[in-house]
mmCIF file of C-alpha atoms in Angstrom:
data_model
loop_
_atom_site.group_PDB
_atom_site.id
_atom_site.type_symbol
_atom_site.label_atom_id
_atom_site.label_comp_id
_atom_site.label_asym_id
_atom_site.label_seq_id
_atom_site.Cartn_x
_atom_site.Cartn_y
_atom_site.Cartn_z
ATOM 1 C CA MET A 1 21.864 8.985 -11.261
ATOM 2 C CA VAL A 2 18.113 8.534 -11.268
ATOM 3 C CA SER A 3 16.464 8.198 -7.901
ATOM 4 C CA THR A 4 13.018 6.817 -7.257
ATOM 5 C CA PHE A 5 11.311 6.562 -3.920
ATOM 6 C CA LEU A 6 9.698 3.395 -2.690
ATOM 7 C CA GLN A 7 6.100 3.977 -1.770
ATOM 8 C CA ARG A 8 5.596 3.811 1.990
ATOM 9 C CA ASP A 9 3.273 0.814 1.820
ATOM 10 C CA LYS A 10 5.460 -1.176 -0.592
ATOM 11 C CA ARG A 11 7.843 -3.685 0.965
ATOM 12 C CA VAL A 12 11.199 -4.561 -0.565
ATOM 13 C CA GLU A 13 11.457 -7.942 1.147
ATOM 14 C CA PRO A 14 9.484 -9.968 -1.451
ATOM 15 C CA THR A 15 11.696 -8.658 -4.267
ATOM 16 C CA ALA A 16 14.848 -9.462 -2.310
ATOM 17 C CA GLU A 17 13.616 -12.942 -1.400
ATOM 18 C CA GLU A 18 12.767 -13.654 -5.038
ATOM 19 C CA PHE A 19 16.209 -12.455 -6.151
ATOM 20 C CA LEU A 20 17.974 -14.612 -3.566
ATOM 21 C CA ALA A 21 15.886 -17.662 -4.511
ATOM 22 C CA GLN A 22 16.574 -17.162 -8.240
ATOM 23 C CA HIS A 23 20.294 -17.095 -7.516
ATOM 24 C CA ARG A 24 20.094 -20.160 -5.245
ATOM 25 C CA ILE A 25 21.604 -18.412 -2.247
ATOM 26 C CA GLU A 26 22.004 -20.872 0.609
ATOM 27 C CA PRO A 27 19.447 -20.486 3.418
ATOM 28 C CA ILE A 28 21.855 -19.238 6.096
ATOM 29 C CA LYS A 29 23.123 -16.452 3.816
ATOM 30 C CA LYS A 30 19.584 -15.646 2.677
ATOM 31 C CA GLU A 31 18.494 -15.297 6.302
ATOM 32 C CA ALA A 32 21.436 -12.986 7.049
ATOM 33 C CA VAL A 33 20.649 -10.788 4.045
ATOM 34 C CA MET A 34 16.964 -10.599 4.937
ATOM 35 C CA THR A 35 17.801 -9.690 8.540
ATOM 36 C CA ILE A 36 19.963 -6.817 7.287
ATOM 37 C CA ILE A 37 17.216 -5.577 4.958
ATOM 38 C CA GLN A 38 14.618 -5.690 7.738
ATOM 39 C CA SER A 39 16.883 -4.053 10.340
ATOM 40 C CA MET A 40 18.870 -1.394 8.512
ATOM 41 C CA GLY A 41 16.475 1.558 8.535
ATOM 42 C CA PHE A 42 16.607 4.493 10.922
ATOM 43 C CA LYS A 43 13.036 3.828 11.974
ATOM 44 C CA GLU A 44 14.008 0.302 13.063
ATOM 45 C CA GLU A 45 16.322 1.771 15.704
ATOM 46 C CA LEU A 46 13.645 4.081 17.116
ATOM 47 C CA ASN A 47 12.032 1.223 19.026
ATOM 48 C CA ALA A 48 15.231 -0.750 19.624
ATOM 49 C CA SER A 49 16.739 -1.093 23.044
ATOM 50 C CA SER A 50 20.149 0.334 23.841
ATOM 51 C CA GLN A 51 21.442 -3.234 23.943
ATOM 52 C CA TRP A 52 20.385 -3.920 20.356
ATOM 53 C CA LYS A 53 22.671 -6.502 18.741
ATOM 54 C CA TYR A 54 23.875 -6.093 15.191
ATOM 55 C CA SER A 55 26.257 -7.956 12.937
ATOM 56 C CA PRO A 56 29.332 -6.392 11.313
ATOM 57 C CA GLU A 57 27.574 -6.818 7.959
ATOM 58 C CA LEU A 58 24.527 -4.879 9.172
ATOM 59 C CA ALA A 59 26.841 -2.166 10.526
ATOM 60 C CA VAL A 60 28.535 -1.731 7.147
ATOM 61 C CA VAL A 61 25.244 -1.594 5.222
ATOM 62 C CA GLN A 62 23.675 0.818 7.734
ATOM 63 C CA ASP A 63 26.688 3.121 7.713
ATOM 64 C CA ALA A 64 26.754 3.197 3.902
ATOM 65 C CA ASP A 65 23.026 3.932 3.731
ATOM 66 C CA ARG A 66 23.337 6.680 6.339
ATOM 67 C CA LEU A 67 26.329 8.278 4.629
ATOM 68 C CA ASP A 68 24.211 8.518 1.469
ATOM 69 C CA ALA A 69 21.541 10.324 3.488
ATOM 70 C CA ILE A 70 23.762 13.130 4.812
ATOM 71 C CA GLY A 71 26.040 15.800 3.363
ATOM 72 C CA ALA A 72 25.522 17.629 0.079
ATOM 73 C CA ILE A 73 23.928 14.673 -1.708
ATOM 74 C CA GLY A 74 21.783 13.983 1.340
ATOM 75 C CA ILE A 75 20.511 17.580 1.295
ATOM 76 C CA GLY A 76 19.566 17.186 -2.360
ATOM 77 C CA ARG A 77 17.858 13.867 -1.691
ATOM 78 C CA THR A 78 15.963 15.338 1.250
ATOM 79 C CA PHE A 79 14.464 18.153 -0.786
ATOM 80 C CA THR A 80 13.675 15.823 -3.679
ATOM 81 C CA PHE A 81 11.909 13.440 -1.296
ATOM 82 C CA GLY A 82 10.045 16.274 0.439
ATOM 83 C CA GLY A 83 8.859 17.573 -2.922
ATOM 84 C CA ALA A 84 7.790 14.115 -4.075
ATOM 85 C CA ARG A 85 5.751 13.719 -0.878
ATOM 86 C CA ASN A 86 4.304 17.254 -1.022
ATOM 87 C CA CYS A 87 5.896 18.168 2.305
ATOM 88 C CA PRO A 88 6.205 21.863 3.069
ATOM 89 C CA MET A 89 9.800 23.041 2.894
ATOM 90 C CA PHE A 90 9.599 24.874 6.208
ATOM 91 C CA ASP A 91 7.019 26.155 8.648
ATOM 92 C CA PRO A 92 8.355 27.969 11.726
ATOM 93 C CA ASP A 93 5.171 27.040 13.606
ATOM 94 C CA VAL A 94 5.805 23.301 13.152
ATOM 95 C CA LEU A 95 8.539 22.308 15.576
ATOM 96 C CA PRO A 96 10.721 19.252 14.997
ATOM 97 C CA ARG A 97 9.685 16.174 16.939
ATOM 98 C CA THR A 98 12.342 15.377 19.525
ATOM 99 C CA LYS A 99 11.222 11.911 20.608
ATOM 100 C CA MET A 100 9.124 9.608 18.529
ATOM 101 C CA THR A 101 8.313 5.985 18.079
ATOM 102 C CA LYS A 102 8.685 4.138 14.806
ATOM 103 C CA GLU A 103 4.923 4.437 14.301
ATOM 104 C CA GLU A 104 4.960 8.214 14.868
ATOM 105 C CA TYR A 105 7.961 8.607 12.578
ATOM 106 C CA VAL A 106 6.305 6.883 9.626
ATOM 107 C CA SER A 107 2.732 8.114 10.133
ATOM 108 C CA THR A 108 3.177 11.832 10.808
ATOM 109 C CA LYS A 109 3.973 14.271 8.043
ATOM 110 C CA THR A 110 6.668 16.839 8.805
ATOM 111 C CA THR A 111 8.492 19.625 6.995
ATOM 112 C CA THR A 112 11.598 19.024 4.945
ATOM 113 C CA ILE A 113 13.722 21.180 7.250
ATOM 114 C CA ASN A 114 12.358 19.372 10.309
ATOM 115 C CA HIS A 115 13.520 16.088 8.747
ATOM 116 C CA PHE A 116 17.103 17.263 9.275
ATOM 117 C CA HIS A 117 16.482 17.706 13.004
ATOM 118 C CA GLU A 118 14.313 14.623 13.428
ATOM 119 C CA LYS A 119 16.607 12.218 11.600
ATOM 120 C CA LEU A 120 19.548 13.372 9.524
ATOM 121 C CA LEU A 121 21.460 15.240 12.240
ATOM 122 C CA LYS A 122 21.174 12.128 14.432
ATOM 123 C CA LEU A 123 22.792 9.783 11.923
ATOM 124 C CA ARG A 124 26.417 10.709 12.691
ATOM 125 C CA ASP A 125 26.022 9.475 16.257
ATOM 126 C CA LEU A 126 24.353 6.258 15.085
ATOM 127 C CA MET A 127 27.259 5.182 12.872
ATOM 128 C CA LYS A 128 28.435 1.728 13.851
ATOM 129 C CA SER A 129 31.999 1.811 12.508
ATOM 130 C CA GLN A 130 34.951 4.122 13.050
ATOM 131 C CA ALA A 131 35.223 4.619 9.296
ATOM 132 C CA GLY A 132 31.540 5.555 9.136
ATOM 133 C CA ARG A 133 31.916 8.055 11.970
ATOM 134 C CA ARG A 134 34.973 9.645 10.338
ATOM 135 C CA ARG A 135 33.182 10.067 7.026
ATOM 136 C CA ALA A 136 30.028 11.312 8.725
ATOM 137 C CA ASP A 137 31.790 14.166 10.570
ATOM 138 C CA GLY A 138 32.345 16.375 7.520
ATOM 139 C CA ARG A 139 28.933 15.649 6.056
ATOM 140 C CA HIS A 140 27.273 16.412 9.381
ATOM 141 C CA LYS A 141 29.101 19.747 9.606
ATOM 142 C CA PHE A 142 28.039 20.581 6.044
ATOM 143 C CA MET A 143 24.383 20.021 6.986
ATOM 144 C CA GLU A 144 24.755 22.181 10.110
ATOM 145 C CA ASP A 145 26.251 24.982 8.010
ATOM 146 C CA PHE A 146 23.462 24.628 5.441
ATOM 147 C CA LEU A 147 20.761 24.797 8.119
ATOM 148 C CA SER A 148 22.389 27.848 9.692
ATOM 149 C CA GLN A 149 22.470 29.584 6.296
ATOM 150 C CA PHE A 150 18.870 28.534 5.607
ATOM 151 C CA GLU A 151 17.692 29.950 8.933
ATOM 152 C CA SER A 152 19.519 33.247 8.365
ATOM 153 C CA GLU A 153 18.052 33.626 4.902
ATOM 154 C CA TRP A 154 14.560 32.647 6.119
ATOM 155 C CA LYS A 155 14.735 35.366 8.781
ATOM 156 C CA GLY A 156 15.943 37.887 6.203
ATOM 157 C CA GLU A 157 19.315 38.333 7.918
ATOM 158 C CA LEU A 158 21.304 37.603 4.743
#
């Protein structure tokens, strides 16, 4: 599997709209697909109200995306992304942000380890479906164990 990262300023919507137009997708379905694309990201929920409405289709796509982001593969992706963005792996003097807006999330550079605390460890509780939550439990635990091991090694305890 080859993974590439979309540049922060590049939008996927024009490519999706072109694809849907080329395949003559009816307008109501096109609108539903575009709504999912524009709403599925973690950062979109940072500014959302607790009464945010979502469709079952959005829930499935979000859960699948979030499951990809956590667990063993998620850990690998996180370090690959951090390296591609020249983020420091860890700095004990840079604390994870506990509350942030969408704008703060996308505009402030963080460490790769902080990304676990700022986003990835929150994903299990944001799963929309029971199946997503069940699958997320083991992956979440794996990340917690990894971070515990990382911290012990960083401190020279192991």
